[in-house]
Short mmCIF file of C-alpha atoms and ligand atoms in Angstrom, two decimals:
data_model
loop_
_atom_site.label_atom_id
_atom_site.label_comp_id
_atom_site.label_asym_id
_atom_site.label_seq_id
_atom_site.Cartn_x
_atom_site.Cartn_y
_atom_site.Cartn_z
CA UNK A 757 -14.93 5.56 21.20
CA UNK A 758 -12.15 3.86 18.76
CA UNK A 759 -9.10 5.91 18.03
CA UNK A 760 -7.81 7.15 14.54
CA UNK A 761 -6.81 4.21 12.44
CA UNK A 762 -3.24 4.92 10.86
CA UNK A 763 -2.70 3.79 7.12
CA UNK A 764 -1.14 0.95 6.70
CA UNK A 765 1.58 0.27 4.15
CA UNK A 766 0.40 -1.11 0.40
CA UNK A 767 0.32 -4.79 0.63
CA UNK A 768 0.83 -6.93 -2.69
CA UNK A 769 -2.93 -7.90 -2.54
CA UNK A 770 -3.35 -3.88 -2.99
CA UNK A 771 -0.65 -3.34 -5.27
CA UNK A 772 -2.31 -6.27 -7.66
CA UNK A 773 -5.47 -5.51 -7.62
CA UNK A 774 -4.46 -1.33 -8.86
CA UNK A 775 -2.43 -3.10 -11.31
CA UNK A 776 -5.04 -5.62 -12.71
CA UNK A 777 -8.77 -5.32 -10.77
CA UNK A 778 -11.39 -2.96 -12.96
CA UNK A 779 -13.73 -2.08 -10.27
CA UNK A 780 -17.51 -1.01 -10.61
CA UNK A 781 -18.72 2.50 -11.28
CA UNK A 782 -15.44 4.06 -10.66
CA UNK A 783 -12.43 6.11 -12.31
CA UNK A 784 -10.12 3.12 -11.63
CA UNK A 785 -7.25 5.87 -11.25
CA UNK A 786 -8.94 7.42 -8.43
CA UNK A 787 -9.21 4.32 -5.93
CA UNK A 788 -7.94 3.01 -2.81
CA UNK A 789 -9.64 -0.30 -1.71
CA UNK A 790 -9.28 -1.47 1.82
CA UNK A 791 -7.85 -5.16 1.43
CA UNK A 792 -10.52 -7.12 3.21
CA UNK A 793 -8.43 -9.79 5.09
CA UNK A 794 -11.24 -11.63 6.86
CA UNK A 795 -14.28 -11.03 8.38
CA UNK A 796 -17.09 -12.23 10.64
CA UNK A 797 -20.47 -11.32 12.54
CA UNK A 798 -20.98 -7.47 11.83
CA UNK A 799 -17.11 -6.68 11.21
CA UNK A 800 -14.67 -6.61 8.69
CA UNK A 801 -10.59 -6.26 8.58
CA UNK A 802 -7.64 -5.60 6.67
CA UNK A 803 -4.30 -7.05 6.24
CA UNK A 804 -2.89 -4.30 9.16
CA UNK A 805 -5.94 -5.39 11.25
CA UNK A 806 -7.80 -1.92 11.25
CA UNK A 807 -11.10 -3.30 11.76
CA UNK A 808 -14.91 -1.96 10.90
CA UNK A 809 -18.05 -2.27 12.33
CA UNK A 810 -20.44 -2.91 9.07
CA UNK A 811 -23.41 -0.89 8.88
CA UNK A 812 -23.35 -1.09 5.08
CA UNK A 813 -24.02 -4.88 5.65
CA UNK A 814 -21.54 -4.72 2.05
CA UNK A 815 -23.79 -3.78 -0.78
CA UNK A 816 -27.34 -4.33 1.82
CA UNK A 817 -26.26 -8.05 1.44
CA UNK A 818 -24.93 -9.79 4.16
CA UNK A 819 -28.29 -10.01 6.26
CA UNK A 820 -26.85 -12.69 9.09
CA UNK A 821 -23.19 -11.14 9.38
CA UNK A 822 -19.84 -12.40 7.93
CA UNK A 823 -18.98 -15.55 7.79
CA UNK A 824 -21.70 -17.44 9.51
CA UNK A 825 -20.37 -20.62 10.67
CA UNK A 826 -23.79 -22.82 9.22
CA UNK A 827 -23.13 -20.92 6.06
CA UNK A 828 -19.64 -21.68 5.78
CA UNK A 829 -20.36 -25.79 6.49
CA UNK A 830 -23.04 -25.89 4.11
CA UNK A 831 -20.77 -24.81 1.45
CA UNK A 832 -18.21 -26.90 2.32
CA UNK A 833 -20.77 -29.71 2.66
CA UNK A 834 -21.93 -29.09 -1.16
CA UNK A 835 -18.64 -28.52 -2.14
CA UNK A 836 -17.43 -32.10 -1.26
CA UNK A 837 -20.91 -33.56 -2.96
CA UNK A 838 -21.66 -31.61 -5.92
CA UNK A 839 -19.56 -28.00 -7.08
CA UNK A 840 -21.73 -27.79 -10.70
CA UNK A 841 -24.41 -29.18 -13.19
CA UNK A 842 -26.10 -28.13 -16.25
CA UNK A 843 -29.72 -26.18 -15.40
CA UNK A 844 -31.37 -29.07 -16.76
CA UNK A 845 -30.57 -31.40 -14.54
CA UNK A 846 -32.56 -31.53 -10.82
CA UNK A 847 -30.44 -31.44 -7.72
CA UNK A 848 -31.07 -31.58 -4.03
CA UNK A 849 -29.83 -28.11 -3.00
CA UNK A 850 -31.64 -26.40 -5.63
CA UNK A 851 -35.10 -28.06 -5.47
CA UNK A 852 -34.77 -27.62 -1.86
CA UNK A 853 -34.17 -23.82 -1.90
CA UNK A 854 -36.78 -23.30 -4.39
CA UNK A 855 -39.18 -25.71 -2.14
CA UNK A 856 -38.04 -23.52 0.85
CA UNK A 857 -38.27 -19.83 -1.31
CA UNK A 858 -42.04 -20.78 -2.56
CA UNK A 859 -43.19 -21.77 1.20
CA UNK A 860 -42.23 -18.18 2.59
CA UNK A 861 -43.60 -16.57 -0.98
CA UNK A 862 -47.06 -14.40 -0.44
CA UNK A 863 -49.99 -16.33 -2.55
CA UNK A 864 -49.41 -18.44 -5.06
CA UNK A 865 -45.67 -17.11 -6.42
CA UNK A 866 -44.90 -21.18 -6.34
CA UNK A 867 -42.07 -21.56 -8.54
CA UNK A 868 -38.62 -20.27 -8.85
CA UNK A 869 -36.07 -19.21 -11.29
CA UNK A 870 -32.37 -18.72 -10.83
CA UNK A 871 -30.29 -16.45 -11.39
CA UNK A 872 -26.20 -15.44 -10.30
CA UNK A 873 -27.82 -11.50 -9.06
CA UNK A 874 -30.34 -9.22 -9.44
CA UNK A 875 -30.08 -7.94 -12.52
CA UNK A 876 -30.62 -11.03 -14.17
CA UNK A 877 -33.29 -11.60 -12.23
CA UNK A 878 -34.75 -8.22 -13.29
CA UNK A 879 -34.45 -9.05 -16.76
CA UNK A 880 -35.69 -12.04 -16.58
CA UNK A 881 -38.79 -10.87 -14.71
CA UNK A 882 -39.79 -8.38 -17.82
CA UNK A 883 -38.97 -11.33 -19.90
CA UNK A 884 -41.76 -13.73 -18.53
CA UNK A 885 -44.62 -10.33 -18.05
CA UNK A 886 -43.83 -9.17 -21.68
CA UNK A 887 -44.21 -13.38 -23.06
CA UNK A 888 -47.12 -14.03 -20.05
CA UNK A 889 -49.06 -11.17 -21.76
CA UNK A 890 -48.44 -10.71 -25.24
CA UNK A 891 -47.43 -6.61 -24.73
CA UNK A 892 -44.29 -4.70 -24.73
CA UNK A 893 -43.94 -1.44 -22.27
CA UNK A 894 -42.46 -1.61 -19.08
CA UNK A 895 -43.34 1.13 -16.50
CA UNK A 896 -40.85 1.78 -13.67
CA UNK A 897 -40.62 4.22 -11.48
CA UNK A 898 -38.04 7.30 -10.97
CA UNK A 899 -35.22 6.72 -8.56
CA UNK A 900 -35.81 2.79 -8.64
CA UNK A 901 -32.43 0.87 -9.28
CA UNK A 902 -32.62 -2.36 -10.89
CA UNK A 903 -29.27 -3.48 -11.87
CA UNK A 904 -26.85 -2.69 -14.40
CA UNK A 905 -27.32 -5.24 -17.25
CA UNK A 906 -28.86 -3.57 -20.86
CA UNK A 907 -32.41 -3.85 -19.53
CA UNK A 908 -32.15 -3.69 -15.55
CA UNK A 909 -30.41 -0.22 -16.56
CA UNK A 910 -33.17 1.28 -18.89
CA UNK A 911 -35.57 0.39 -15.69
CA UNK A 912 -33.33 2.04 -13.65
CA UNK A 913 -34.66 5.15 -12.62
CA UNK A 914 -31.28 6.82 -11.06
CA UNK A 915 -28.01 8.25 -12.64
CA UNK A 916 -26.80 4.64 -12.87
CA UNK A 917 -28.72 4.66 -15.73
CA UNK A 918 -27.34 7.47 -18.01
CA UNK A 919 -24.26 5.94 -18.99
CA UNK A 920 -25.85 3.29 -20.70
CA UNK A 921 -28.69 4.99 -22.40
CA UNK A 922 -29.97 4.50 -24.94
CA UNK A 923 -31.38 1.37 -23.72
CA UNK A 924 -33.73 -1.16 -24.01
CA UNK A 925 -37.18 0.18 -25.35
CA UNK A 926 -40.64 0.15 -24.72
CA UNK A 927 -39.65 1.71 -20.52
CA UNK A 928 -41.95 4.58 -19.34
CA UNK A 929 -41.14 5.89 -16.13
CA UNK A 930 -43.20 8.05 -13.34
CA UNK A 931 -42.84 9.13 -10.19
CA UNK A 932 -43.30 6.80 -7.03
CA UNK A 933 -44.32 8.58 -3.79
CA UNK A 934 -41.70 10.58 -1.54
CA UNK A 935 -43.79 12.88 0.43
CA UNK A 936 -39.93 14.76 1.42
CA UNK A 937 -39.31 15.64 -1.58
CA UNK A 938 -42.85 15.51 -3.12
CA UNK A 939 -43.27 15.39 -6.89
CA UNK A 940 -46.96 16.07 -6.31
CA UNK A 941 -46.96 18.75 -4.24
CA UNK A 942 -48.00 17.06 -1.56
CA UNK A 943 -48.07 17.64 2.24
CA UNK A 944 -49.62 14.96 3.79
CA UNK A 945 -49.02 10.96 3.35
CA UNK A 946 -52.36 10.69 2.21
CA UNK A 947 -51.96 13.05 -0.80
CA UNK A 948 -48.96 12.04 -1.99
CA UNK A 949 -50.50 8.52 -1.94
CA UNK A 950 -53.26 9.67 -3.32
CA UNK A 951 -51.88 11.64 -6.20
CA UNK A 952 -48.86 9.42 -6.91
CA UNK A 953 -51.48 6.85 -7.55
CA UNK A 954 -53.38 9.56 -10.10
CA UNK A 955 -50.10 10.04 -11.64
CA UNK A 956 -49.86 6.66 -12.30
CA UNK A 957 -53.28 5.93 -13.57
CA UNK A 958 -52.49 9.14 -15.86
CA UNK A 959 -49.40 7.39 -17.55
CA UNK A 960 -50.81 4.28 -18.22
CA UNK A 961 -53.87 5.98 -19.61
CA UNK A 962 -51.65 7.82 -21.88
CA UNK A 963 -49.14 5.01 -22.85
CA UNK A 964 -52.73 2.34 -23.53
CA UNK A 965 -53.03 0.32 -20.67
CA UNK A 966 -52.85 -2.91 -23.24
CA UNK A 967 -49.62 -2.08 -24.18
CA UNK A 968 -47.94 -2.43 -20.68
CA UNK A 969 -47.11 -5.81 -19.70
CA UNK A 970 -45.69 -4.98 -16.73
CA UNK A 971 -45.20 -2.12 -13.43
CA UNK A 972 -41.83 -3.07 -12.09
CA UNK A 973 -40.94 -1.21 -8.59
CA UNK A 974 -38.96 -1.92 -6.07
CA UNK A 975 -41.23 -2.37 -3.08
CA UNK A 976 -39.03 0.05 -0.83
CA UNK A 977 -36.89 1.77 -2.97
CA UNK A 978 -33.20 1.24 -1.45
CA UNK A 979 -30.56 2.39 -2.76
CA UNK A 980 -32.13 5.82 -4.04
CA UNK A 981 -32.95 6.60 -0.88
CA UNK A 982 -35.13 4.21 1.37
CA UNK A 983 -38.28 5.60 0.48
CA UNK A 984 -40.82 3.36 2.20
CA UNK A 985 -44.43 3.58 0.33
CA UNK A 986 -47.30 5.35 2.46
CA UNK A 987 -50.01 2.92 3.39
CA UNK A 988 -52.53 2.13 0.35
CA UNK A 989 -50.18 3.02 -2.50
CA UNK A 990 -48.63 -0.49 -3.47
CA UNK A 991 -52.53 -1.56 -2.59
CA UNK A 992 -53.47 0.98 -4.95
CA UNK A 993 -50.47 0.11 -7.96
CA UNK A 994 -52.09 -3.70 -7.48
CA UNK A 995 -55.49 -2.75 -8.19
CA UNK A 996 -54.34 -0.98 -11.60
CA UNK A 997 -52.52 -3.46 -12.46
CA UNK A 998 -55.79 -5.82 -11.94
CA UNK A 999 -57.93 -3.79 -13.66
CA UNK A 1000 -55.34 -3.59 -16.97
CA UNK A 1001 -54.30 -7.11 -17.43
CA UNK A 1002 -50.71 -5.48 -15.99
CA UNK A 1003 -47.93 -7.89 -14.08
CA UNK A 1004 -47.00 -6.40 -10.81
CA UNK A 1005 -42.98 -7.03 -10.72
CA UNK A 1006 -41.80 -6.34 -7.05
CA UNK A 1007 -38.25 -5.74 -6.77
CA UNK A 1008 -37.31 -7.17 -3.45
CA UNK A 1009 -33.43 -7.71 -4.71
CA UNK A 1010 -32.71 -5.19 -1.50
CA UNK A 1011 -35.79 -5.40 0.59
CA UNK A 1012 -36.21 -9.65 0.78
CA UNK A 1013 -35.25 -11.83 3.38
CA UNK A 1014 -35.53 -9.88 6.28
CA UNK A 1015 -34.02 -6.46 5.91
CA UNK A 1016 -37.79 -4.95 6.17
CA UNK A 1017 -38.63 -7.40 9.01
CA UNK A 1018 -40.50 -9.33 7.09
CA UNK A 1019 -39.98 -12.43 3.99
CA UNK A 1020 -40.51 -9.89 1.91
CA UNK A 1021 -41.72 -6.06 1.83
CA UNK A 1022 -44.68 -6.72 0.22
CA UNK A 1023 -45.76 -8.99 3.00
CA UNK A 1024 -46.23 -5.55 5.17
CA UNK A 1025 -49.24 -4.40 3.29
CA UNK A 1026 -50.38 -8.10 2.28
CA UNK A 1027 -49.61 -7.30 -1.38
CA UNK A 1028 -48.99 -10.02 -3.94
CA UNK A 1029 -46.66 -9.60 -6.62
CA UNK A 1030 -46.88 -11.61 -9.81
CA UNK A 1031 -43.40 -11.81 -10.06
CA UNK A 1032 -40.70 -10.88 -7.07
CA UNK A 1033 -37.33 -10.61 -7.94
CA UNK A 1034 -35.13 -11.41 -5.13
CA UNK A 1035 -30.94 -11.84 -4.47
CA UNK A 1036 -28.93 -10.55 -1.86
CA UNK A 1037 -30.62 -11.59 1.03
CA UNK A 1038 -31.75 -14.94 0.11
CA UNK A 1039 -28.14 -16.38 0.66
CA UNK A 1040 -26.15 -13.08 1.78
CA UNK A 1041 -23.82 -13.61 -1.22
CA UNK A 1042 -21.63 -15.88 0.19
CA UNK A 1043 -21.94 -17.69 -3.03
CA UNK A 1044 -23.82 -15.47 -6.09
CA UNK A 1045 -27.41 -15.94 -6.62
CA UNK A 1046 -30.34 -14.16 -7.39
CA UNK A 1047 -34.53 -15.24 -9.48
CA UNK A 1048 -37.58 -14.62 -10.03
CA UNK A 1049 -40.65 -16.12 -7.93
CA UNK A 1050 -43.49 -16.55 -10.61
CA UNK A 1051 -46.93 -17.31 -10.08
CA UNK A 1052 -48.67 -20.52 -10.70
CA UNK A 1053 -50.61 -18.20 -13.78
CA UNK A 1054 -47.20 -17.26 -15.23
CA UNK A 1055 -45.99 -20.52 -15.00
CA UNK A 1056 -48.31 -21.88 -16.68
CA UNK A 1057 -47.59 -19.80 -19.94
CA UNK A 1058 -44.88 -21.79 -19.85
CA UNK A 1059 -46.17 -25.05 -19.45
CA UNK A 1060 -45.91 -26.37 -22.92
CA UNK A 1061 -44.34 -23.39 -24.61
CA UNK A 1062 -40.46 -23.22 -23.97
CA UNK A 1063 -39.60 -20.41 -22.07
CA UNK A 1064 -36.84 -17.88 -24.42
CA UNK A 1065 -34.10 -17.68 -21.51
CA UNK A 1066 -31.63 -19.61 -19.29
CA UNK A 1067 -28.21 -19.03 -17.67
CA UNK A 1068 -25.44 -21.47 -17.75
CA UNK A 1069 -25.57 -21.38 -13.52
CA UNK A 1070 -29.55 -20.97 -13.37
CA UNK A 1071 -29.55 -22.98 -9.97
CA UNK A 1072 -25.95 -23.19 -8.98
CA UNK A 1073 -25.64 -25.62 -6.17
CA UNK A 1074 -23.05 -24.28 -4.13
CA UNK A 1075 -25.20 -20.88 -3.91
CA UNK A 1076 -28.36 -22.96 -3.25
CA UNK A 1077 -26.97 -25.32 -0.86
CA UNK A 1078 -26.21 -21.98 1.02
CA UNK A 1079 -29.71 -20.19 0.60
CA UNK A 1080 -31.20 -23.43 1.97
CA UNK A 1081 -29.14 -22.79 5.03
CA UNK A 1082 -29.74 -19.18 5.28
CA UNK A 1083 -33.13 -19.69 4.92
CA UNK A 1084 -33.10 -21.80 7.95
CA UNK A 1085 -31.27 -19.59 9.58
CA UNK A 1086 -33.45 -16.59 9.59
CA UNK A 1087 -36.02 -19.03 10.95
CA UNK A 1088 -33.81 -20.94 13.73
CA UNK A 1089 -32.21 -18.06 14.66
CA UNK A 1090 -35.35 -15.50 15.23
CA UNK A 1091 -33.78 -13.44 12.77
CA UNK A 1092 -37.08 -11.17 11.21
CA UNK A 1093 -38.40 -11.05 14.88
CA UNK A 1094 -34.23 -9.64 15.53
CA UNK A 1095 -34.61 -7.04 12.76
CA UNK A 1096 -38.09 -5.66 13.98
CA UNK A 1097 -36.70 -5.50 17.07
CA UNK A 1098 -33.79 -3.36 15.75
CA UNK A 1099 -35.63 -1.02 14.14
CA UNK A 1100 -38.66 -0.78 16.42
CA UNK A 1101 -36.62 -0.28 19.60
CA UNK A 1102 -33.00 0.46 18.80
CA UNK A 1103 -32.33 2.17 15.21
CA UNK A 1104 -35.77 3.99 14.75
CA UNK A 1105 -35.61 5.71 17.91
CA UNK A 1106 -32.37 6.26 18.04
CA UNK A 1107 -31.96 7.96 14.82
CA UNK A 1108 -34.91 10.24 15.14
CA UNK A 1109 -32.87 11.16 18.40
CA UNK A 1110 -29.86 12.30 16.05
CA UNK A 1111 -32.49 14.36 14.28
CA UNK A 1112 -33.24 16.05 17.57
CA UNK A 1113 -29.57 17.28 17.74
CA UNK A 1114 -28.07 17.57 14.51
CA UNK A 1115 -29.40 20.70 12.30
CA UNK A 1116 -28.39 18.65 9.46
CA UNK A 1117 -30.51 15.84 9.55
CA UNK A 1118 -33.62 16.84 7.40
CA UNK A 1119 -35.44 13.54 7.45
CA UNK A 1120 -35.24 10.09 9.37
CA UNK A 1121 -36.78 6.95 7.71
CA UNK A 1122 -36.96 3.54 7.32
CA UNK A 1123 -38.67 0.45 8.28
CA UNK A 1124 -36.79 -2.84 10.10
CA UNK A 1125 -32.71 -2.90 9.35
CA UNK A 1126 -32.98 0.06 6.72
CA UNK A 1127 -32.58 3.19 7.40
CA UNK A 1128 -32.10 6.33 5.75
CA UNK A 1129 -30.70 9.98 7.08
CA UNK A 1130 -31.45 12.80 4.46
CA UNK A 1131 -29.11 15.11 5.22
CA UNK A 1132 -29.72 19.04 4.41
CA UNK A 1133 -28.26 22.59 4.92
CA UNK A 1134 -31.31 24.04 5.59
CA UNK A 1135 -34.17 22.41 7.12
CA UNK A 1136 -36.89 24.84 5.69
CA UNK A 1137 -35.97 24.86 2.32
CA UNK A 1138 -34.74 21.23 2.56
CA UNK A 1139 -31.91 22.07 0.41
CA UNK A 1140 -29.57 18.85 0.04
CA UNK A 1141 -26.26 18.71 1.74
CA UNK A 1142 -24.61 18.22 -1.44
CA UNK A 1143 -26.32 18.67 -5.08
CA UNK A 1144 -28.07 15.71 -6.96
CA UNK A 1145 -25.58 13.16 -8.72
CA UNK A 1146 -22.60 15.33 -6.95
CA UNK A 1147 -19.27 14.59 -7.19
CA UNK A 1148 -15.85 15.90 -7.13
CA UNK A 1149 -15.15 19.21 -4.66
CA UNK A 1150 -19.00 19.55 -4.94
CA UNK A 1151 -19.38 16.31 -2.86
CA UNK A 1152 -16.89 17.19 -0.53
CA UNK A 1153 -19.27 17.23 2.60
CA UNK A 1154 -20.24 13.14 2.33
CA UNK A 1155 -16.63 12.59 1.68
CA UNK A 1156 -15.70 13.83 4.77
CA UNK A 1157 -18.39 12.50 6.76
CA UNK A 1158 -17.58 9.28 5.09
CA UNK A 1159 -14.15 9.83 6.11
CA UNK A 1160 -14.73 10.51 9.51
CA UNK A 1161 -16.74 7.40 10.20
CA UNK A 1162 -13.88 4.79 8.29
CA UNK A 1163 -11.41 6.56 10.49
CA UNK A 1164 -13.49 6.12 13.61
CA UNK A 1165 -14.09 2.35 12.79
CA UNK A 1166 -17.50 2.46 11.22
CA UNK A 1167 -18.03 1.65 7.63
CA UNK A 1168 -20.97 3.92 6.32
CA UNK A 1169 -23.06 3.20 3.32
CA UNK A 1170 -23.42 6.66 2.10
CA UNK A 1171 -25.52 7.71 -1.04
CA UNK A 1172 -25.77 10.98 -2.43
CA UNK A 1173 -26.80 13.38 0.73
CA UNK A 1174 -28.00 10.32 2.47
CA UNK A 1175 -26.41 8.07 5.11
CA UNK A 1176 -28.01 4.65 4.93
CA UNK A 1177 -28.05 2.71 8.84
CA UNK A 1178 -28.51 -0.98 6.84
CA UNK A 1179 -25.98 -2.89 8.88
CA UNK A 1180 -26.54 -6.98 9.19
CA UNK A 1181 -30.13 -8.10 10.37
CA UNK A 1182 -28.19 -10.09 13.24
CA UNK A 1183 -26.13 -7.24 14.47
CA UNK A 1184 -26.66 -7.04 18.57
CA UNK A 1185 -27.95 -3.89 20.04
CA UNK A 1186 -24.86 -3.18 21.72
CA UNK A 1187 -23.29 -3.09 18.55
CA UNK A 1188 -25.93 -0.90 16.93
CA UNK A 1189 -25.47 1.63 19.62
CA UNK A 1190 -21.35 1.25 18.66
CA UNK A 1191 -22.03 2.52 15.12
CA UNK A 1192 -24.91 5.35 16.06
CA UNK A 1193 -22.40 6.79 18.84
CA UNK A 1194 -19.79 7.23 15.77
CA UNK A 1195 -22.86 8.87 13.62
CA UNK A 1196 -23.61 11.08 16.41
CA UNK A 1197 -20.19 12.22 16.38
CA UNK A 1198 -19.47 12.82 12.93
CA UNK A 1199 -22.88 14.46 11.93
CA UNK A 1200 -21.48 17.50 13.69
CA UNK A 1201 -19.17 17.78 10.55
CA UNK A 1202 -22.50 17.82 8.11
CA UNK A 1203 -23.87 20.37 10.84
CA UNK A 1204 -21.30 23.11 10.60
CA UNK A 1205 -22.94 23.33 6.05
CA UNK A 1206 -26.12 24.18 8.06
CA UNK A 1207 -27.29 27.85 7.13
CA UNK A 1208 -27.71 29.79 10.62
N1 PLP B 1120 -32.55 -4.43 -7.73
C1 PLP B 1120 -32.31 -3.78 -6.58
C2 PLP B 1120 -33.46 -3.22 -5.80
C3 PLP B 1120 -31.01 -3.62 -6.11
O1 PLP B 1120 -30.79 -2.96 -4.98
C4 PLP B 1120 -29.95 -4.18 -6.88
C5 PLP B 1120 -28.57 -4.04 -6.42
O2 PLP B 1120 -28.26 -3.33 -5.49
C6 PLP B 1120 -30.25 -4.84 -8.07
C7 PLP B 1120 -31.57 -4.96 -8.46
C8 PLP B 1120 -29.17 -5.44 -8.91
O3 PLP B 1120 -28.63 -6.55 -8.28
P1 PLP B 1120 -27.20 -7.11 -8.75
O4 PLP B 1120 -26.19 -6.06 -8.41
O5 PLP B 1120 -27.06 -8.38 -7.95
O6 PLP B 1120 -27.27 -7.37 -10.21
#
């Protein structure tokens, strides 16, 4: 087990970036960033050389580790032929990323639009459904996250989304199935299937199913908790959506490019999106990039009518030059067969293990490299270990847990009274078993908020 890791002494790198960085979704007075001074394979360090092992894989991002040495050359590569050109030009490294995007795509999503992330790609996505069919409401589901541009926000179905309400309009939101916390009432995975999929037929009903142009969800929602659909729902949402006229916009920003164990989510239950909006993943972010995979029907709406939208870096080459290599990475390397493998024999079991022995561990699930803990204080009533949207004193539980696992060398991707197990796709099992040792210690901290 590693040791305590001292605090090292404010570097110039820190002292700059408190005096001139504005960082996301944070009181800027209240932070402390680690200086990240390099990095590789599932670990991190900073300038004193305290060193992590990364089970937050960053933001859910960097699927095939740090600094990945075919990654890293075919940057460098594109770097020495080609940094930048306009969108309307045609380059190797984007035509080739697009080729190799479409080829792994289920059905006929054939053609590819870039973006710099996932929001854009989100917003772009509602673009195309809302011009592809003529109609205006959007339907997304509760505790979906989408981004936080003006209309990946209003789609977002999370407290990311209050502070920048009001938003965009024509969004209607329901509930998605989460049998643990079941908006239906539900007790089995069949009726919350089942009656999420009433609920859903109920909204649209209500809203005139000719006025939605499109159902965007993420196909396992991530970052709201890794809520992974029972069988026959996103079957189910598909079918509405065919019987309305409705585009089906799967958000695979989180869930593409391996982290399910598959191309994409949907390809577990054979589902086929009109439009999948994908990012992370697709290059790891060593350079930004994010689209939209249309299909051949969408594309066609714009076949002779211009499409309303572009970016100035739609199809960057240095980020495309590096999702063509990543994307022959996951193959060369085994990579999906790696992360089914991890989740199948090391994380799943493991972590229903931890469940066995820590009171505090309400539910365990996840599919692949992504993995959820719901932590609780009381396993009947499932009463959260700390309160919805919690911060402050109130959240003082995660914090220490959080705590606890920096200072023991593991960085945790904690949300709410979860603790997500999303480390990279290529991390070995020895490695794995590293990080779940350190959760095994540190859950006894949630344990002690257990009620006897
Ligand atoms: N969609 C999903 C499912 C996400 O998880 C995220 C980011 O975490 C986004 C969209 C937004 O992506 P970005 O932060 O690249 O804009």
């Amino acid at each position: 087990m590693s040791t305590r890791q001292d605090v090292p002494p404010k570097t110039a790198a820190w002292l700059h970036d408190r005096a001139h960085v504005f960082h996301s979704w944070s009181a800027q007075a209240t932070l402390d960033p680690v200086v990240v001074a390099g990095a590789r394979g599932s670990r991190f360090w900073d300038e004193s050389g305290r060193t992590w092992l990364d089970f937050s894989s960053q933001l859910v991002n960097v699927n095939v580790g740090h600094q990945h040495p075919k990654l890293i050359a075919a940057l460098k590569a594109q770097a020495d032929t080609l940094c930048t050109v306009a969108p309307y030009h045609a380059n190797a490294a984007t035509s080739e990323a697009a080729r190799l995007i479409a080829e792994v795509a289920p059905g006929d999503l054939n053609k590819v639009f870039f973006t710099n992330g996932g929001a854009e790609a989100i917003e772009n996505a509602v673009r195309m459904a809302r011009h592809h069919t003529g109609r205006h409401k959007v339907l997304a589901a509760y505790r979906g996250y989408h981004g936080a541009t003006a209309g990946a926000a209003s789609l977002t179905g999370d407290p990311r989304r209050w502070g920048s309400e009001p938003g965009m309009p024509g969004v209607v939101r329901f509930w998605g199935p989460y049998l643990y916390r079941s908006a239906f009432h539900a007790t089995t995975l069949e009726q919350e299937r089942d009656r999420a999929l009433a609920h859903l037929a109920d909204v649209l009903a209500m809203e005139g199913p000719h006025n939605v142009a499109a159902i965007v969800l993420e196909t396992v929602v991530g970052g709201s908790g890794i809520l992974v659909p029972p069988d026959g729902y996103l079957e189910g949402v598909r079918a509405l959506c065919d019987q309305h006229g409705i585009m089906l916009v799967a958000d695979e920003v989180m869930t593409g490019f391996g982290r399910c164990g598959e191309w994409f989510a949907v390809d577990r239950w054979k589902i086929t999106p009109d439009l999948i909006t994908f990012a992370k993943g697709v290059n790891c972010g060593y350079v930004p990039l994010g689209g939209v995979i249309l299909s051949e029907r969408i594309a066609e709406t714009f076949a002779h009518r211009p499409y309303p939208g572009g970016l100035t870096y739609s199809g960057h080459p240095l980020a495309c030059a590096t999702a063509v290599a990543c994307l022959q990475l996951y193959r060369e390397e085994r990579i999906m067969e790696h992360a089914r493998h991890l989740g199948d024999d090391v994380l799943g079991p493991a972590l229903r293990e931890l469940q066995q022995r820590h009171p505090s561990v309400g539910e365990v699930r996840g599919v692949g490299v992504f993995w959820a803990l719901e932590l609780v204080r009381d396993r009947k009533t499932r009463e959260p270990l700390v309160p919805y949207n919690a911060s402050g004193a109130a959240n003082a539980p995660m914090a220490e847990l959080v705590n606890a696992c920096k200072a023991r060398g593991l960085w945790p991707f904690t949300s709410g009274n979860r603790v997500h197990v999303v480390p990279p796709l290529t991390i070995s099992d020895e490695e794995a078993r590293e990080g779940l040792a350190i959760l095994d210690e540190v859950l006894s901290l949630a344990d002690r908020h257990v009620s006897a």
